[in-house]
mmCIF file of C-alpha atoms and ligand atoms in Angstrom:
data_model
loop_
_atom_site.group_PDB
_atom_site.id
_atom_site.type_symbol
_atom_site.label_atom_id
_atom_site.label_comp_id
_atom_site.label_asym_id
_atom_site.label_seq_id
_atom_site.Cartn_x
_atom_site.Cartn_y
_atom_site.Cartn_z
ATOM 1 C CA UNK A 1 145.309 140.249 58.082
ATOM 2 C CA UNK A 2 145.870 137.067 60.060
ATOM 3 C CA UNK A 3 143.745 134.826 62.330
ATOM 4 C CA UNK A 4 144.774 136.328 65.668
ATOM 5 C CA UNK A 5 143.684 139.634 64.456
ATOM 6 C CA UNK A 6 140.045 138.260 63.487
ATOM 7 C CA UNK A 7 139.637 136.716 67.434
ATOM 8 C CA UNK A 8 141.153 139.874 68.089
ATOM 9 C CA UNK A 9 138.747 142.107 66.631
ATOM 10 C CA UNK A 10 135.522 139.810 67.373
ATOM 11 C CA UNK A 11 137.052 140.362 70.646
ATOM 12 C CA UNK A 12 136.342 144.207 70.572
ATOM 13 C CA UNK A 13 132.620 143.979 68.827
ATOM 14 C CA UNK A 14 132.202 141.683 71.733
ATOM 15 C CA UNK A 15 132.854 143.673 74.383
ATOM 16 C CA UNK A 16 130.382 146.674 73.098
ATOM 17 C CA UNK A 17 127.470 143.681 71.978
ATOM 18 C CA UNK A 18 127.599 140.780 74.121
ATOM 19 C CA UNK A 19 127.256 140.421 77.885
ATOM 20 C CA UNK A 20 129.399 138.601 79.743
ATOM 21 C CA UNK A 21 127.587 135.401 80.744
ATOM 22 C CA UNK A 22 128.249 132.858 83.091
ATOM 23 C CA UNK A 23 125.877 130.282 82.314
ATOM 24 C CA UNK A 24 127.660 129.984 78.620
ATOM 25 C CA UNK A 25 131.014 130.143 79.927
ATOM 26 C CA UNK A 26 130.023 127.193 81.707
ATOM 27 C CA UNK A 27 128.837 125.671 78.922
ATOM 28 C CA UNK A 28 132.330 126.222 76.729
ATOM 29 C CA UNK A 29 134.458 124.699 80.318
ATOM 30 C CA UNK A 30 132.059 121.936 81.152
ATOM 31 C CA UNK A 31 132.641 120.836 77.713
ATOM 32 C CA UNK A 32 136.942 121.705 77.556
ATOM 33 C CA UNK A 33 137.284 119.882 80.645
ATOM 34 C CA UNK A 34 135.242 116.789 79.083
ATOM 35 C CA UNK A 35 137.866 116.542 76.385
ATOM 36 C CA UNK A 36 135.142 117.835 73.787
ATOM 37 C CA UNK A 37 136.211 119.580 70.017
ATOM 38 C CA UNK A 38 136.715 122.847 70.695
ATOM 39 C CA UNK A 39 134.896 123.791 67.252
ATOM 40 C CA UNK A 40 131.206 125.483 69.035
ATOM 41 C CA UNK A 41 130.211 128.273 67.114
ATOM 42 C CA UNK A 42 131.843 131.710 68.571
ATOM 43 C CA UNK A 43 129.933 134.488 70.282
ATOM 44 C CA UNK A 44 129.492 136.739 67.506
ATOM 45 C CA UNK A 45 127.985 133.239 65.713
ATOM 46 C CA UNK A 46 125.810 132.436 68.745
ATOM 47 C CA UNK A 47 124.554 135.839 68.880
ATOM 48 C CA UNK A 48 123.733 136.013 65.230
ATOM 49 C CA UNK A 49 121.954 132.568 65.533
ATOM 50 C CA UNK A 50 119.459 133.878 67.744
ATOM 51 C CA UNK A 51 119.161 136.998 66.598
ATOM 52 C CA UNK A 52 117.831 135.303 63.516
ATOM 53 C CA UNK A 53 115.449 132.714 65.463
ATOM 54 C CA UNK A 54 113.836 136.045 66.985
ATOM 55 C CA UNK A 55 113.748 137.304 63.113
ATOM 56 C CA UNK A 56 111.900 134.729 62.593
ATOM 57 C CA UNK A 57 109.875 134.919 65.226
ATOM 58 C CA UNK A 58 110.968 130.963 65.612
ATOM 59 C CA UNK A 59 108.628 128.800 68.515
ATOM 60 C CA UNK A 60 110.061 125.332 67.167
ATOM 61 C CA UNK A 61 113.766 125.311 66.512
ATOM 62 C CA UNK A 62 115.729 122.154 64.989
ATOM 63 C CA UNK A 63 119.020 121.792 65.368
ATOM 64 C CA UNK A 64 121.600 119.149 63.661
ATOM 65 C CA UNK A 65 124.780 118.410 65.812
ATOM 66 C CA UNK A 66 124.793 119.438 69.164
ATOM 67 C CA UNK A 67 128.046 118.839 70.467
ATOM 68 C CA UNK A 68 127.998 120.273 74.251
ATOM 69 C CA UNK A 69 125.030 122.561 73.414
ATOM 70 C CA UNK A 70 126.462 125.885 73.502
ATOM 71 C CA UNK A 71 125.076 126.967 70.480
ATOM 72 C CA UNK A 72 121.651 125.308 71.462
ATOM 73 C CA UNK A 73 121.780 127.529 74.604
ATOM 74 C CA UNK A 74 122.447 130.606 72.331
ATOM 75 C CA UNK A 75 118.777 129.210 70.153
ATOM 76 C CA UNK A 76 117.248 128.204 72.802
ATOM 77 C CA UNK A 77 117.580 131.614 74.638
ATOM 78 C CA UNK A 78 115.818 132.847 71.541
ATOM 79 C CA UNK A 79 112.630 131.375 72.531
ATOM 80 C CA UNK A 80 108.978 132.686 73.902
ATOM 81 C CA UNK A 81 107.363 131.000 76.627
ATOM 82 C CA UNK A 82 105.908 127.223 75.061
ATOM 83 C CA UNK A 83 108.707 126.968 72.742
ATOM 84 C CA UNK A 84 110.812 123.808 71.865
ATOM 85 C CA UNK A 85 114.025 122.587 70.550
ATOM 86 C CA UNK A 86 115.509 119.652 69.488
ATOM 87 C CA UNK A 87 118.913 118.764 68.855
ATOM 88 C CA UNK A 88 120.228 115.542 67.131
ATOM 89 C CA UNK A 89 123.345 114.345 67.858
ATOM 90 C CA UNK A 90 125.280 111.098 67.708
ATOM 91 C CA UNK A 91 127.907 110.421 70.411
ATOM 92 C CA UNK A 92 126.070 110.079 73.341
ATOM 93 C CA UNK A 93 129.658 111.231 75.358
ATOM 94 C CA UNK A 94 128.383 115.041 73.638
ATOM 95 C CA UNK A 95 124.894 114.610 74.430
ATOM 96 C CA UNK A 96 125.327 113.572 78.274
ATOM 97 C CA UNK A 97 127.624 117.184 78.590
ATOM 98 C CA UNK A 98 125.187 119.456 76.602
ATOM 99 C CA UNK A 99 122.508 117.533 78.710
ATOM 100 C CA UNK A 100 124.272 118.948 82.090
ATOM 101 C CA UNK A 101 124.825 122.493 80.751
ATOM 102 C CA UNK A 102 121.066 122.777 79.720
ATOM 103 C CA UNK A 103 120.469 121.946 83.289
ATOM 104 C CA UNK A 104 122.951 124.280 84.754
ATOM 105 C CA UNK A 105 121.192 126.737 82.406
ATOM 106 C CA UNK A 106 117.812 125.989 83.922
ATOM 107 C CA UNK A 107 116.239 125.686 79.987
ATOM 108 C CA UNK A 108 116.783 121.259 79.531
ATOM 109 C CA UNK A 109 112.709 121.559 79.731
ATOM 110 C CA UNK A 110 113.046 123.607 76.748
ATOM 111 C CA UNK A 111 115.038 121.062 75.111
ATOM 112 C CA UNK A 112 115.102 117.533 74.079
ATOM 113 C CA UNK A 113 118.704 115.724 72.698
ATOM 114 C CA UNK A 114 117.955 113.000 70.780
ATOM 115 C CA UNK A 115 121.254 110.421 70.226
ATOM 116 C CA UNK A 116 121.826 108.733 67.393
ATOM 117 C CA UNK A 117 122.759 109.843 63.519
ATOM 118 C CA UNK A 118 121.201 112.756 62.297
ATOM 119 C CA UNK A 119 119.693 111.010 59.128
ATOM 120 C CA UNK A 120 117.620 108.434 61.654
ATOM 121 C CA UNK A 121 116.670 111.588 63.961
ATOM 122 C CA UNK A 122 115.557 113.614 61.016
ATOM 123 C CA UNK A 123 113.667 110.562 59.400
ATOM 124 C CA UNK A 124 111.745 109.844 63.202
ATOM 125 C CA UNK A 125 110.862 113.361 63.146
ATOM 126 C CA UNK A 126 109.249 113.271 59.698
ATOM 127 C CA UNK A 127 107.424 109.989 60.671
ATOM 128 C CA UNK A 128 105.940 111.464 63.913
ATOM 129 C CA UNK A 129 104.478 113.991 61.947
ATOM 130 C CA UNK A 130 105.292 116.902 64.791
ATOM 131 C CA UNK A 131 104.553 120.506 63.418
ATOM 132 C CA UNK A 132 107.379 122.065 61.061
ATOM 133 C CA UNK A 133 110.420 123.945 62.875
ATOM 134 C CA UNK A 134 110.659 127.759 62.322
ATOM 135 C CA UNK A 135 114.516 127.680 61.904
ATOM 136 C CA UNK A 136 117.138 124.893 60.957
ATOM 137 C CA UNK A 137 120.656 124.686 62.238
ATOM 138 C CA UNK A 138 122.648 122.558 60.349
ATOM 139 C CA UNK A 139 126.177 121.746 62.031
ATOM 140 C CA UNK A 140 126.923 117.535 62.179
ATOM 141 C CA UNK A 141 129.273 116.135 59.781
ATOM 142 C CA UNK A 142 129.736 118.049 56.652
ATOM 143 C CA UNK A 143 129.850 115.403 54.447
ATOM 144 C CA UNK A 144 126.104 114.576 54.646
ATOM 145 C CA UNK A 145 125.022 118.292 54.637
ATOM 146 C CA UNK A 146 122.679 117.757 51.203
ATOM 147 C CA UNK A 147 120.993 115.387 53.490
ATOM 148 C CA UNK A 148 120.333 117.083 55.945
ATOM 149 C CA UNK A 149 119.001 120.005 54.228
ATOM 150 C CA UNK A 150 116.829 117.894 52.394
ATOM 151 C CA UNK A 151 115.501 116.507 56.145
ATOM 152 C CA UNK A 152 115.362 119.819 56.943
ATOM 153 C CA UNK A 153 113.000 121.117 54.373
ATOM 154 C CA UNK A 154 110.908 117.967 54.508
ATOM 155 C CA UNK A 155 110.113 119.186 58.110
ATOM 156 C CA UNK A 156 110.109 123.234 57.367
ATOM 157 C CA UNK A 157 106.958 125.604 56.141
ATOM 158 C CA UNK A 158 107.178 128.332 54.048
ATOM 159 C CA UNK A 159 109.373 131.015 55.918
ATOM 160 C CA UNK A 160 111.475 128.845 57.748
ATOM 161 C CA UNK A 161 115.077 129.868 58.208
ATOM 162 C CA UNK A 162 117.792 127.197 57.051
ATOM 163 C CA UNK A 163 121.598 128.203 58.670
ATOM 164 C CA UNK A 164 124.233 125.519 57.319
ATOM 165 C CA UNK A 165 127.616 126.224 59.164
ATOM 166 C CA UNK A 166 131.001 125.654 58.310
ATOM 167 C CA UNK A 167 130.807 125.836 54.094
ATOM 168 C CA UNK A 168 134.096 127.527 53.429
ATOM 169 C CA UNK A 169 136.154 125.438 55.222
ATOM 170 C CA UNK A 170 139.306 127.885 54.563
ATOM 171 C CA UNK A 171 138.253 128.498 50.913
ATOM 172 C CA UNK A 172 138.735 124.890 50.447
ATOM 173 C CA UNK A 173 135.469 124.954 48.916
ATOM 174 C CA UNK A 174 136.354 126.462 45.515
ATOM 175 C CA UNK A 175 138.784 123.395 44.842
ATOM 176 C CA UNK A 176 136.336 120.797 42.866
ATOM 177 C CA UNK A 177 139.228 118.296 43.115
ATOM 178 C CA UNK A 178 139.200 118.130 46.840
ATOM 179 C CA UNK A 179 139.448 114.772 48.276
ATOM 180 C CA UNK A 180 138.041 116.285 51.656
ATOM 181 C CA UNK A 181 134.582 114.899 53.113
ATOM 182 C CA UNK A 182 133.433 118.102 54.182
ATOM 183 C CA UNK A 183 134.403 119.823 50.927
ATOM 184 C CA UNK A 184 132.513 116.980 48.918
ATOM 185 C CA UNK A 185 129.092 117.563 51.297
ATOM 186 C CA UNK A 186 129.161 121.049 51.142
ATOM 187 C CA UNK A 187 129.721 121.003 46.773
ATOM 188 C CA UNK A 188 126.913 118.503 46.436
ATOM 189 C CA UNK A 189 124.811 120.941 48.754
ATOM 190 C CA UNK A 190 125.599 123.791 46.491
ATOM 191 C CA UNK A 191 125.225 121.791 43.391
ATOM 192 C CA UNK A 192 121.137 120.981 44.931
ATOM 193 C CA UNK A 193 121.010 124.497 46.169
ATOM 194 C CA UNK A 194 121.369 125.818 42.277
ATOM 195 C CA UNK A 195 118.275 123.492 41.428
ATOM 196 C CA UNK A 196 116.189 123.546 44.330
ATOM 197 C CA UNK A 197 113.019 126.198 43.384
ATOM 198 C CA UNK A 198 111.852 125.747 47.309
ATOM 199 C CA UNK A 199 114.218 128.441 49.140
ATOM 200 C CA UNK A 200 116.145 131.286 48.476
ATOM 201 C CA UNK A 201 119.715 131.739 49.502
ATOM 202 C CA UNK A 202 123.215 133.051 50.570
ATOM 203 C CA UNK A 203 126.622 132.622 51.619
ATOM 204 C CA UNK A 204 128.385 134.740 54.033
ATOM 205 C CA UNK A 205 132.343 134.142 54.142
ATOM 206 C CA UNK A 206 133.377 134.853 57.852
ATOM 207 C CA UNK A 207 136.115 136.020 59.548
ATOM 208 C CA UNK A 208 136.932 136.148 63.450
ATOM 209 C CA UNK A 209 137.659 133.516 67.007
ATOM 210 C CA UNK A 210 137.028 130.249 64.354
ATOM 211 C CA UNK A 211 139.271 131.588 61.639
ATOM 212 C CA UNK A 212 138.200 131.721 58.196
ATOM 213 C CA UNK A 213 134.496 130.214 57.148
ATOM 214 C CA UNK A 214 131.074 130.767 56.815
ATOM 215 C CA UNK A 215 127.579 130.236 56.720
ATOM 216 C CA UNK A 216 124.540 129.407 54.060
ATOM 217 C CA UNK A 217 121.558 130.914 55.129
ATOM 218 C CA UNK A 218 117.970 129.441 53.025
ATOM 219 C CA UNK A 219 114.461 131.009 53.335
ATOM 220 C CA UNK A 220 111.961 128.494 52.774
ATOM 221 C CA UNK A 221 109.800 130.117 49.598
ATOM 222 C CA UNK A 222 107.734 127.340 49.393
ATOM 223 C CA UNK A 223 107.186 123.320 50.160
HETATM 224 N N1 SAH B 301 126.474 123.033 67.091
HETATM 225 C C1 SAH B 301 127.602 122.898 68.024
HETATM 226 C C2 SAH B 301 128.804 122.265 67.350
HETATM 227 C C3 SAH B 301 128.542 120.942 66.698
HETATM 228 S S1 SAH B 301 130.056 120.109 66.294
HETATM 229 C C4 SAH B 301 127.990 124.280 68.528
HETATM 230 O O1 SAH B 301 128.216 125.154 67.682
HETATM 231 O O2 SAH B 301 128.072 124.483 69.741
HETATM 232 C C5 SAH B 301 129.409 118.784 65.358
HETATM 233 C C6 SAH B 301 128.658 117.739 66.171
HETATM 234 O O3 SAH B 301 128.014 116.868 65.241
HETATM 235 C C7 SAH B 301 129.566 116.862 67.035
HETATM 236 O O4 SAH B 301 129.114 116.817 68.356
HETATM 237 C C8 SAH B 301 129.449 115.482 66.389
HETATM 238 O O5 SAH B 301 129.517 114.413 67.311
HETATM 239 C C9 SAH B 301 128.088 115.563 65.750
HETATM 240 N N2 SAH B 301 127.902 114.609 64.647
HETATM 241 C C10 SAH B 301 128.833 114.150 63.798
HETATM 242 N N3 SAH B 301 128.286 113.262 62.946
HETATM 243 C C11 SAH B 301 126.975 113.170 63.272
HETATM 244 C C12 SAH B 301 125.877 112.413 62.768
HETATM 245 N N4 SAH B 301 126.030 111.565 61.759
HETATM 246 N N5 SAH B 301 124.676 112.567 63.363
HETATM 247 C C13 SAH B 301 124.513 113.438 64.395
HETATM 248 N N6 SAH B 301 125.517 114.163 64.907
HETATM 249 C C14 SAH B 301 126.721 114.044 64.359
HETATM 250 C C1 DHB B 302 134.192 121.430 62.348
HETATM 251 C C2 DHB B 302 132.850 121.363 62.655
HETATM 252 C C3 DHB B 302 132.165 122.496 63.013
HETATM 253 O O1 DHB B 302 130.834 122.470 63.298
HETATM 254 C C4 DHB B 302 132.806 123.704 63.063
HETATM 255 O O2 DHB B 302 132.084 124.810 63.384
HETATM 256 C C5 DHB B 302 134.140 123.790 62.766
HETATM 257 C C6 DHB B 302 134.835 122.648 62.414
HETATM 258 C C7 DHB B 302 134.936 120.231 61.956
HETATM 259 O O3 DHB B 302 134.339 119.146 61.950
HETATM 260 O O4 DHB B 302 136.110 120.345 61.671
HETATM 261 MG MG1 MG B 303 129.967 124.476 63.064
#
């Protein structure tokens, strides 16, 4: 098994589950040719993102690190008429791109980018009091992942859905002596996630176009 056999095989699921799509192409080359990370999630990941925002039945989506916004297209394409997202993220470079493929997508009504670090944006949206979001993305830095899931379930209800990307980090997880940032963030997570009595939760290892990772996934039991 090796990496180009993963993007290979997401390659063939794709074919048979995912229409090609032109706006989120766009998306993916607006942001290459603006000298972005190439590190959106893939199109197996987008997919399964909304599919789970539909699970949900999700009308107010949150989303932590936007990036150029293909992944919010994938959420935002999950929502009924009167929905909203928002999407925090901090370089403002990121924001102005995922700003211009929302456009191009004909959904930036849908969707308000709000610039600045996460752990501001998550603390304005708690002191607005706005209504809770139905589903949580959680994809900024890694190292502050604990918290933003504790943002995130200061601003959830009970059955919101909680998706924290990027928590295997090549296995790199299991080593406690890791000196890595990300590593750190996503231990402390897991070390909150064994105490915390509100949600209920699991980690998929994946495979496929981004290599080895995965995901956390938290229902919201109660608040
Ligand atoms: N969700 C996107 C990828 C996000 S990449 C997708 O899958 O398409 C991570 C993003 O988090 C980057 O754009 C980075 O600038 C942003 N970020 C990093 N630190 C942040 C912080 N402290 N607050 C908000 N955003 C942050
Ligand atoms: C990184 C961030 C991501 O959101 C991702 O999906 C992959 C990698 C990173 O910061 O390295
Ligand atoms: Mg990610």
């Amino acid at each position: 098994m090796n990496p180009e056999q993963w993007a290979e095989v997401d390659r063939y699921f794709n074919r048979h589950q995912i229409a090609d799509d032109a706006t989120l192409d766009a998306a993916l080359e607006a942001s290459a040719a603006a000298e972005l990370p190439t590190i959106a999630v893939s199109a197996a990941q987008g997919k399964l993102l909304q599919l789970f925002a539909r699970m949900v039945g999700a009308r107010r989506i949150l989303e932590i690190g936007t990036l150029g916004g293909y992944s919010t297209l994938w959420l935002a394409r999950a929502l009924p008429q009167g929905g909203r997202l928002v999407t925090l993220e901090l370089e403002s470079k990121h924001a102005e791109v995922a700003r211009a493929n929302f456009a191009r997508a004909g959904v930036g009504g849908l969707i308000e980018v709000r610039v600045g670090p996460a752990a501001h944006g998550l603390a304005r949206l708690a002191a607005e009091k706005c209504a809770p979001f139905d589903l949580v993305f959680i994809d900024a830095d890694k190292a502050s992942i604990p918290e933003y899931f504790e943002g995130a379930l200061r601003l959830s209800h009970v059955g919101t859905a909680i998706v924290v990307d990027n928590v295997v980090r090549q296995g790199a997880v299991v080593d406690a002596m890791s000196a890595d940032e990300g590593v750190r963030g996503v231990r402390r997570f897991m070390e909150a996630l064994a105490n915390e009595k509100r949600v209920s939760a699991t980690t998929i290892q994946t495979v496929g176009a981004k290599g080895y990772d995965g995901f956390t996934l938290a229902l919201v039991n109660a608040i």
